[in-house]
Amino acid sequence: MTYTSILYLSIFLPGVMLLYQLAPGRHRYKVLLAASWLFFLSLSGKLIVYLLISTASVHHIGLWLSSCKKELDLTGASAEEKKSLKAACALKRRRILWLGLGIQLGMLVVLKYSGFFSDNINHLLKAVSYPNQLPAMKFALPIGISFYTLQAVSYLADVYYEKIPADDHLGRLALYLTFFPILMEGPICRYSQTANALTEGKPLEYKNVTYGLQRILWGLFKKLIIADRLNLLVETVFGSYKQYGGIVVILSALLYTFQLYADFSGCIDMTIGTGEVFGITIPENFRQPFFSKSPSEFWRRWHITLGTWLKDYVFYPISLTAPIKKFGKNSRAKLGKHVGQVVASAPALFGVWICNGFWHGTGWHYLFFGMYYFVLILLENLSEPYVIKAAESLRINRNNVFYRIFQSVKLLIIVFTGELFFRAETMTAGLSMFQSIFTGFDTKALTDGSLLQLGLSLPDYAAVFLGFLAVLTVGIIHERGISIRDKISGYKIPVRWTLYYGAILLVIVLGAYGDGYLPAKLIYAGF
Amino acid sequence: MHAGNKLKTLSFIIGLTILLYIMSFLFLPANTGAEGLYKKAGGIYKEPKNTIGYLSIGDSESTTSISPMEIWNTYGYTGFNCGVPAQKLQDTYYLLEKVLNKQSPKVVLLETNACFRDFKYINALETIIDDKTEKIFPIYQYHNNWRYFHFYMLKNISADVAEKPSPVYKGYQYNINSKPYMGGPYTEETDEVEEIQDQPYQYLTKISDLCKEKGIRLVLYSSPSPKCWTYAKHNAVKQFADKNDLDYIDLNLPSDQLSIDWNTDTRDGGDHINYYGAKKVSAYIGSYLSGLSLLTDHRQDPRFESWNNEFKAYETQTMKSSK
């Protein structure tokens, strides 16, 4: 059962809505929790045991962190004793935090990465002709582990830094970690963003329900009409990459980027829409990323919640460690304010991008993807004042439309190249495909019908183009700060309903499902 | 929620239901006698009782590989292709169980690709919901016909074969699209065994037991498919066949001398064979069935006149594309 299946859309979601509405307010969160666990069970079965261990340990460790502070009794203690008691308490809390993080991240590392590590160690052992090998390690991954682990880590860190109080309500914490719409692909929510709303038990409201369903429909449009259709071409080219080169590889990198955006942002639309139905505001994860001017801006608009998570729980903690602070001070003193500042941020930035690459998967091409953006963003930060200066001395208006087009084209080339390596089966495949762009470049593919041999027919390309126009139009409108749903709700019923019926039919008719299409999984659910 | 809003919601749902119902009529395929393009098990239920001599079952590798009309033409055996794309073995089992309430085939040919498609019990529920939805609103099943809308729904003109939905004959989906397989040799022998997972294994055993119980000869076969087939899969199926005393025909092995031409006989680069490939597979399977001496030639039997009529339509369709 996934968010696009008929079972989910016509039975599961309406059933949960009905039970939620019928349940008394204080018990409504139980309906959501039961539904979330049922959803988890339907996808991962007995692997729910990992989720339950995560939930129980987060709950217990959060309370432990909190009680440790509360138990600190300084009455009657001298200043010296107070200092020593506080230091002991801080040390204990730090150890408890590390224990909590160890449990959460330990499970993730063992389940997700042990195969990667053992494979690479074995390659190394073979290379040095060592006779023994590690046993092959491969574990089944519970759905959403990469997402709920990050939520659990953020909760523990926030309790530790006393940004939020520890929650003694096990049900609320469990629901925060596994609310069914966020289970498969996030977004990565913070406890302060969703936990209270999840247990508030607000009744369903007409406006929330209609707005939520509209958002779900828009997500289905992107996922079924664009992403799942492009899946055919992407699978064909990336699956047999040795057969293709030049224009075909460029096109497949471009279309894969579009597929990934439509798939991931479409799923997030469904997630946020489902949250809205129940009156729960789930944070946005995308903000028209292709309208960005630079790689760093792109990442502030693409997978926003992962970016902010990495900033808060990797970048800042690394930046604030004593050695890095000292390194920063020295860098600024030796290299000047700007360059020193950029160099000082490099270790923390490196941490962010290595985590970003690793979080996405266990292949060298994912690490390359992370390092690719690390280098690009470091260079961008380093060169920014010089670019501004150069533009001024050449009298180039940086707000000029041509300069904007230049920036967009440059960014799109950067993004497409990154996604080519990201999607490639292996690092070698990525390099081979990248190389084939230049060695096998031939414009004949545009006219000799090769593009119709990649799994998509002419009507398919037409449907993708229609989807692209719709996404572009909606993006431009959103970029101008206009709410389309508010606009639509202002129309009279005949117009409004015609639009709704038209959109539903469009998704049903043009959706790439059934005969001739591969059953396409949600891409980020695999990370 | 206010009463007015409840009424609006109800009216919207009723309106949508009516709209989907009407749209479903628009999207039904022109060759309605063939019972659709996929999930076409309905076709077998229209066959008169106890008239089918053999069945082929499985996923899309089954749907595309055996053409009962070819076998009818050469041997006069009545067969039906019950393959359903992406079908899980669990659903194959229930489909077979249902079909056997009305038909008493002597032979069941099970394509083995689905043995390696793992599934969970929730999938069964999903299949039921999907089937019901498609029955109530056929637009879900036939929605992909939008691409032919211009050709056969509005103007009703005769377009080229490639521009029409693939017609279906006794369950076989006729398709002459061709996209070569470029991957080179794929049948290198190995001792590796790709394990059949618990649930598919359980239903494979159930299918075998059901056939035994009904006195049906179950034959396992693997359709030629460089993209889906591996030697390790062959070894796993062979082990099962040996253990249960079943025949296993692997049409990927060079020993079977099928001479599939991967430049012309596949429709999608080696995943499925097209009509040209199916013609060769059907000839091979027909010959195998003939060797079993279990089936009857009905070509001269007036009760099976409709088969001759359907063959005429098939012949007309395939004549243009025959090599």
CSV table of N, CA and C in Angstrom, one decimal, chain A residues 29-137:
chain,number,residue,atom,x,y,z
A,29,TYR,N,-6.1,11.0,18.6
A,29,TYR,CA,-4.7,10.7,18.3
A,29,TYR,C,-4.4,9.2,18.3
A,30,LYS,N,-5.3,8.4,19.0
A,30,LYS,CA,-5.1,7.0,19.0
A,30,LYS,C,-5.5,6.4,17.7
A,31,VAL,N,-6.5,7.0,17.1
A,31,VAL,CA,-6.9,6.5,15.7
A,31,VAL,C,-5.7,6.8,14.8
A,32,LEU,N,-5.1,7.9,14.9
A,32,LEU,CA,-4.0,8.3,13.9
A,32,LEU,C,-2.8,7.3,14.2
A,33,LEU,N,-2.6,7.0,15.5
A,33,LEU,CA,-1.4,6.2,15.8
A,33,LEU,C,-1.7,4.7,15.3
A,34,ALA,N,-2.9,4.3,15.6
A,34,ALA,CA,-3.2,2.9,15.1
A,34,ALA,C,-3.1,2.8,13.6
A,35,ALA,N,-3.6,3.9,12.9
A,35,ALA,CA,-3.6,3.9,11.5
A,35,ALA,C,-2.1,3.9,11.0
A,36,SER,N,-1.3,4.7,11.7
A,36,SER,CA,0.1,4.8,11.3
A,36,SER,C,0.9,3.4,11.5
A,37,TRP,N,0.6,2.8,12.6
A,37,TRP,CA,1.2,1.5,12.8
A,37,TRP,C,0.7,0.4,11.8
A,38,LEU,N,-0.6,0.5,11.5
A,38,LEU,CA,-1.1,-0.4,10.5
A,38,LEU,C,-0.5,-0.2,9.2
A,39,PHE,N,-0.3,1.1,8.8
A,39,PHE,CA,0.3,1.5,7.6
A,39,PHE,C,1.8,0.9,7.5
A,40,PHE,N,2.4,1.1,8.6
A,40,PHE,CA,3.8,0.6,8.8
A,40,PHE,C,3.9,-0.9,8.6
A,41,LEU,N,2.9,-1.6,9.3
A,41,LEU,CA,2.9,-3.1,9.2
A,41,LEU,C,2.6,-3.5,7.8
A,42,SER,N,1.8,-2.8,7.1
A,42,SER,CA,1.4,-3.2,5.7
A,42,SER,C,2.7,-3.1,4.8
A,43,LEU,N,3.6,-2.3,5.2
A,43,LEU,CA,4.8,-2.1,4.3
A,43,LEU,C,6.0,-2.9,4.8
A,44,SER,N,6.1,-3.0,6.1
A,44,SER,CA,7.4,-3.6,6.7
A,44,SER,C,7.1,-4.7,7.6
A,45,GLY,N,5.9,-5.1,7.8
A,45,GLY,CA,5.6,-6.2,8.7
A,45,GLY,C,6.3,-6.3,10.0
A,46,LYS,N,7.0,-7.4,10.3
A,46,LYS,CA,7.6,-7.6,11.6
A,46,LYS,C,8.7,-6.6,11.9
A,47,LEU,N,9.2,-5.9,10.9
A,47,LEU,CA,10.3,-4.9,11.1
A,47,LEU,C,9.8,-3.8,12.0
A,48,ILE,N,8.5,-3.8,12.3
A,48,ILE,CA,8.0,-2.7,13.2
A,48,ILE,C,8.7,-2.8,14.5
A,49,VAL,N,9.3,-3.9,14.8
A,49,VAL,CA,10.0,-4.0,16.1
A,49,VAL,C,11.1,-3.0,16.2
A,50,TYR,N,11.8,-2.7,15.1
A,50,TYR,CA,12.8,-1.6,15.2
A,50,TYR,C,12.2,-0.3,15.5
A,51,LEU,N,11.0,0.0,14.9
A,51,LEU,CA,10.4,1.3,15.2
A,51,LEU,C,10.0,1.3,16.7
A,52,LEU,N,9.4,0.2,17.2
A,52,LEU,CA,9.0,0.2,18.6
A,52,LEU,C,10.2,0.4,19.5
A,53,ILE,N,11.3,-0.2,19.2
A,53,ILE,CA,12.5,0.0,20.0
A,53,ILE,C,12.9,1.5,20.0
A,54,SER,N,12.9,2.0,18.8
A,54,SER,CA,13.3,3.5,18.6
A,54,SER,C,12.4,4.3,19.5
A,55,THR,N,11.1,4.1,19.3
A,55,THR,CA,10.1,4.9,20.0
A,55,THR,C,10.3,4.8,21.6
A,56,ALA,N,10.4,3.6,22.0
A,56,ALA,CA,10.5,3.4,23.5
A,56,ALA,C,11.8,4.0,24.0
A,57,SER,N,12.9,3.8,23.3
A,57,SER,CA,14.2,4.4,23.8
A,57,SER,C,14.2,5.9,23.7
A,58,VAL,N,13.6,6.5,22.7
A,58,VAL,CA,13.6,8.0,22.6
A,58,VAL,C,12.8,8.5,23.8
A,59,HIS,N,11.7,7.8,24.0
A,59,HIS,CA,10.8,8.3,25.1
A,59,HIS,C,11.5,8.2,26.5
A,60,HIS,N,12.2,7.1,26.7
A,60,HIS,CA,12.8,6.9,28.0
A,60,HIS,C,14.0,7.8,28.1
A,61,ILE,N,14.8,7.9,27.1
A,61,ILE,CA,16.0,8.8,27.2
A,61,ILE,C,15.7,10.2,27.3
A,62,GLY,N,14.6,10.6,26.6
A,62,GLY,CA,14.2,12.0,26.8
A,62,GLY,C,13.8,12.3,28.2
A,63,LEU,N,13.1,11.4,28.8
A,63,LEU,CA,12.7,11.6,30.2
A,63,LEU,C,13.9,11.6,31.2
A,64,TRP,N,14.8,10.7,30.8
A,64,TRP,CA,16.0,10.6,31.7
A,64,TRP,C,16.8,11.9,31.6
A,65,LEU,N,17.0,12.4,30.4
A,65,LEU,CA,17.7,13.7,30.2
A,65,LEU,C,17.0,14.8,31.1
A,66,SER,N,15.7,14.8,31.1
A,66,SER,CA,15.0,15.8,31.8
A,66,SER,C,15.1,15.6,33.3
A,67,SER,N,14.9,14.4,33.8
A,67,SER,CA,14.9,14.1,35.2
A,67,SER,C,16.3,14.4,35.8
A,68,CYS,N,17.3,14.1,35.0
A,68,CYS,CA,18.7,14.3,35.5
A,68,CYS,C,18.9,15.8,35.8
A,69,LYS,N,18.3,16.7,35.1
A,69,LYS,CA,18.4,18.1,35.3
A,69,LYS,C,17.6,18.5,36.5
A,70,LYS,N,16.4,17.9,36.6
A,70,LYS,CA,15.5,18.3,37.7
A,70,LYS,C,16.0,17.8,39.0
A,71,GLU,N,16.7,16.7,39.0
A,71,GLU,CA,17.2,16.1,40.3
A,71,GLU,C,18.4,16.9,40.8
A,72,LEU,N,18.9,17.8,40.0
A,72,LEU,CA,20.1,18.5,40.4
A,72,LEU,C,19.7,19.4,41.6
A,73,ASP,N,20.1,19.1,42.8
A,73,ASP,CA,19.7,19.8,44.0
A,73,ASP,C,21.0,20.6,44.5
A,74,LEU,N,20.8,22.0,44.3
A,74,LEU,CA,22.0,22.8,44.7
A,74,LEU,C,21.8,23.5,46.0
A,75,THR,N,20.7,23.2,46.7
A,75,THR,CA,20.4,23.9,48.0
A,75,THR,C,21.5,23.5,49.0
A,76,GLY,N,22.0,24.6,49.6
A,76,GLY,CA,23.0,24.4,50.7
A,76,GLY,C,24.4,24.1,50.2
A,77,ALA,N,24.6,24.1,48.9
A,77,ALA,CA,25.9,23.8,48.4
A,77,ALA,C,26.7,25.0,48.2
A,78,SER,N,28.0,24.9,48.4
A,78,SER,CA,28.9,26.1,48.3
A,78,SER,C,29.1,26.3,46.8
A,79,ALA,N,29.7,27.4,46.5
A,79,ALA,CA,29.9,27.8,45.1
A,79,ALA,C,30.7,26.7,44.3
A,80,GLU,N,31.7,26.3,45.0
A,80,GLU,CA,32.6,25.2,44.5
A,80,GLU,C,31.8,24.0,44.2
A,81,GLU,N,31.0,23.6,45.2
A,81,GLU,CA,30.2,22.4,45.1
A,81,GLU,C,29.2,22.5,44.0
A,82,LYS,N,28.6,23.7,43.9
A,82,LYS,CA,27.6,23.9,42.9
A,82,LYS,C,28.2,23.7,41.5
A,83,LYS,N,29.4,24.2,41.3
A,83,LYS,CA,30.1,24.1,40.0
A,83,LYS,C,30.4,22.7,39.7
A,84,SER,N,30.8,22.0,40.8
A,84,SER,CA,31.2,20.5,40.5
A,84,SER,C,29.9,19.7,40.3
A,85,LEU,N,28.8,20.0,41.0
A,85,LEU,CA,27.5,19.3,40.8
A,85,LEU,C,27.0,19.6,39.4
A,86,LYS,N,27.1,20.8,39.0
A,86,LYS,CA,26.6,21.2,37.6
A,86,LYS,C,27.4,20.5,36.5
A,87,ALA,N,28.7,20.4,36.8
A,87,ALA,CA,29.6,19.8,35.8
A,87,ALA,C,29.3,18.3,35.7
A,88,ALA,N,29.1,17.7,36.9
A,88,ALA,CA,28.7,16.2,36.9
A,88,ALA,C,27.4,16.0,36.2
A,89,CYS,N,26.5,16.9,36.5
A,89,CYS,CA,25.1,16.7,35.8
A,89,CYS,C,25.3,16.9,34.3
A,90,ALA,N,26.1,17.9,33.9
A,90,ALA,CA,26.3,18.1,32.4
A,90,ALA,C,26.9,16.9,31.8
A,91,LEU,N,27.9,16.3,32.5
A,91,LEU,CA,28.6,15.2,32.0
A,91,LEU,C,27.6,14.0,31.8
A,92,LYS,N,26.8,13.8,32.9
A,92,LYS,CA,25.8,12.7,32.9
A,92,LYS,C,24.9,12.9,31.7
A,93,ARG,N,24.4,14.1,31.5
A,93,ARG,CA,23.4,14.4,30.5
A,93,ARG,C,24.0,14.1,29.1
A,94,ARG,N,25.3,14.5,29.0
A,94,ARG,CA,26.0,14.3,27.7
A,94,ARG,C,26.1,12.8,27.4
A,95,ARG,N,26.4,12.1,28.5
A,95,ARG,CA,26.5,10.6,28.3
A,95,ARG,C,25.1,10.0,27.9
A,96,ILE,N,24.1,10.5,28.6
A,96,ILE,CA,22.8,10.0,28.2
A,96,ILE,C,22.4,10.3,26.8
A,97,LEU,N,22.7,11.5,26.4
A,97,LEU,CA,22.5,11.9,25.0
A,97,LEU,C,23.2,11.0,24.0
A,98,TRP,N,24.5,10.8,24.3
A,98,TRP,CA,25.2,9.9,23.4
A,98,TRP,C,24.7,8.5,23.4
A,99,LEU,N,24.2,8.0,24.5
A,99,LEU,CA,23.6,6.7,24.6
A,99,LEU,C,22.3,6.7,23.6
A,100,GLY,N,21.5,7.7,23.8
A,100,GLY,CA,20.3,7.8,23.0
A,100,GLY,C,20.6,7.9,21.5
A,101,LEU,N,21.6,8.8,21.2
A,101,LEU,CA,22.0,8.9,19.7
A,101,LEU,C,22.6,7.6,19.2
A,102,GLY,N,23.3,6.9,20.1
A,102,GLY,CA,24.0,5.7,19.8
A,102,GLY,C,22.9,4.6,19.4
A,103,ILE,N,21.8,4.6,20.2
A,103,ILE,CA,20.8,3.6,19.9
A,103,ILE,C,20.1,3.9,18.5
A,104,GLN,N,19.8,5.2,18.4
A,104,GLN,CA,19.0,5.6,17.1
A,104,GLN,C,20.0,5.4,15.9
A,105,LEU,N,21.1,6.0,16.0
A,105,LEU,CA,22.0,6.0,14.8
A,105,LEU,C,22.6,4.6,14.6
A,106,GLY,N,22.8,3.9,15.7
A,106,GLY,CA,23.4,2.6,15.7
A,106,GLY,C,22.5,1.6,14.8
A,107,MET,N,21.2,1.7,15.1
A,107,MET,CA,20.2,0.9,14.4
A,107,MET,C,20.3,1.2,12.9
A,108,LEU,N,20.3,2.5,12.6
A,108,LEU,CA,20.3,3.0,11.2
A,108,LEU,C,21.6,2.5,10.5
A,109,VAL,N,22.7,2.7,11.2
A,109,VAL,CA,24.0,2.3,10.6
A,109,VAL,C,24.1,0.8,10.3
A,110,VAL,N,23.7,0.0,11.4
A,110,VAL,CA,23.8,-1.4,11.2
A,110,VAL,C,22.9,-1.9,10.1
A,111,LEU,N,21.6,-1.4,10.1
A,111,LEU,CA,20.7,-1.9,9.1
A,111,LEU,C,21.0,-1.4,7.7
A,112,LYS,N,21.3,-0.2,7.6
A,112,LYS,CA,21.5,0.4,6.3
A,112,LYS,C,22.9,0.3,5.7
A,113,TYR,N,23.9,0.5,6.6
A,113,TYR,CA,25.2,0.7,6.0
A,113,TYR,C,26.2,-0.5,6.2
A,114,SER,N,25.8,-1.5,7.0
A,114,SER,CA,26.8,-2.6,7.3
A,114,SER,C,27.1,-3.3,6.0
A,115,GLY,N,26.2,-3.5,5.1
A,115,GLY,CA,26.5,-4.2,3.9
A,115,GLY,C,27.5,-3.4,3.1
A,116,PHE,N,27.4,-2.1,3.0
A,116,PHE,CA,28.3,-1.3,2.3
A,116,PHE,C,29.7,-1.4,2.9
A,117,PHE,N,29.7,-1.3,4.2
A,117,PHE,CA,31.1,-1.3,4.9
A,117,PHE,C,31.7,-2.7,4.7
A,118,SER,N,30.9,-3.7,4.9
A,118,SER,CA,31.5,-5.1,4.8
A,118,SER,C,32.0,-5.3,3.4
A,119,ASP,N,31.2,-4.9,2.4
A,119,ASP,CA,31.6,-5.1,1.0
A,119,ASP,C,33.0,-4.4,0.7
A,120,ASN,N,33.1,-3.1,1.2
A,120,ASN,CA,34.3,-2.4,0.9
A,120,ASN,C,35.5,-2.9,1.7
A,121,ILE,N,35.2,-3.4,2.9
A,121,ILE,CA,36.3,-4.0,3.7
A,121,ILE,C,36.8,-5.2,3.0
A,122,ASN,N,35.9,-6.0,2.5
A,122,ASN,CA,36.2,-7.2,1.8
A,122,ASN,C,37.0,-6.9,0.5
A,123,HIS,N,36.6,-5.9,-0.2
A,123,HIS,CA,37.4,-5.5,-1.4
A,123,HIS,C,38.9,-5.1,-1.0
A,124,LEU,N,39.0,-4.4,0.1
A,124,LEU,CA,40.3,-4.0,0.6
A,124,LEU,C,41.1,-5.3,1.0
A,125,LEU,N,40.4,-6.2,1.7
A,125,LEU,CA,41.1,-7.4,2.1
A,125,LEU,C,41.6,-8.2,0.9
A,126,LYS,N,40.8,-8.2,-0.1
A,126,LYS,CA,41.1,-9.0,-1.3
A,126,LYS,C,42.3,-8.3,-2.0
A,127,ALA,N,42.2,-7.0,-2.0
A,127,ALA,CA,43.3,-6.2,-2.7
A,127,ALA,C,44.7,-6.5,-2.0
A,128,VAL,N,44.7,-6.7,-0.7
A,128,VAL,CA,46.0,-6.9,0.0
A,128,VAL,C,46.2,-8.4,0.2
A,129,SER,N,45.4,-9.2,-0.6
A,129,SER,CA,45.5,-10.7,-0.6
A,129,SER,C,45.4,-11.3,0.8
A,130,TYR,N,44.5,-10.7,1.6
A,130,TYR,CA,44.3,-11.3,2.9
A,130,TYR,C,43.3,-12.5,2.7
A,131,PRO,N,43.6,-13.7,3.3
A,131,PRO,CA,42.8,-14.9,3.0
A,131,PRO,C,41.3,-14.8,3.4
A,132,ASN,N,41.1,-14.1,4.6
A,132,ASN,CA,39.7,-14.2,5.1
A,132,ASN,C,38.9,-13.0,4.6
A,133,GLN,N,37.6,-13.3,4.7
A,133,GLN,CA,36.6,-12.2,4.3
A,133,GLN,C,35.5,-12.1,5.3
A,134,LEU,N,35.0,-10.9,5.5
A,134,LEU,CA,33.8,-10.7,6.4
A,134,LEU,C,32.6,-11.3,5.8
A,135,PRO,N,31.7,-11.9,6.6
A,135,PRO,CA,30.5,-12.4,6.0
A,135,PRO,C,29.6,-11.3,5.4
A,136,ALA,N,28.9,-11.7,4.3
A,136,ALA,CA,28.1,-10.7,3.7
A,136,ALA,C,27.0,-10.2,4.6
A,137,MET,N,26.8,-8.9,4.8
A,137,MET,CA,25.8,-8.5,5.7
A,137,MET,C,24.7,-7.7,5.0
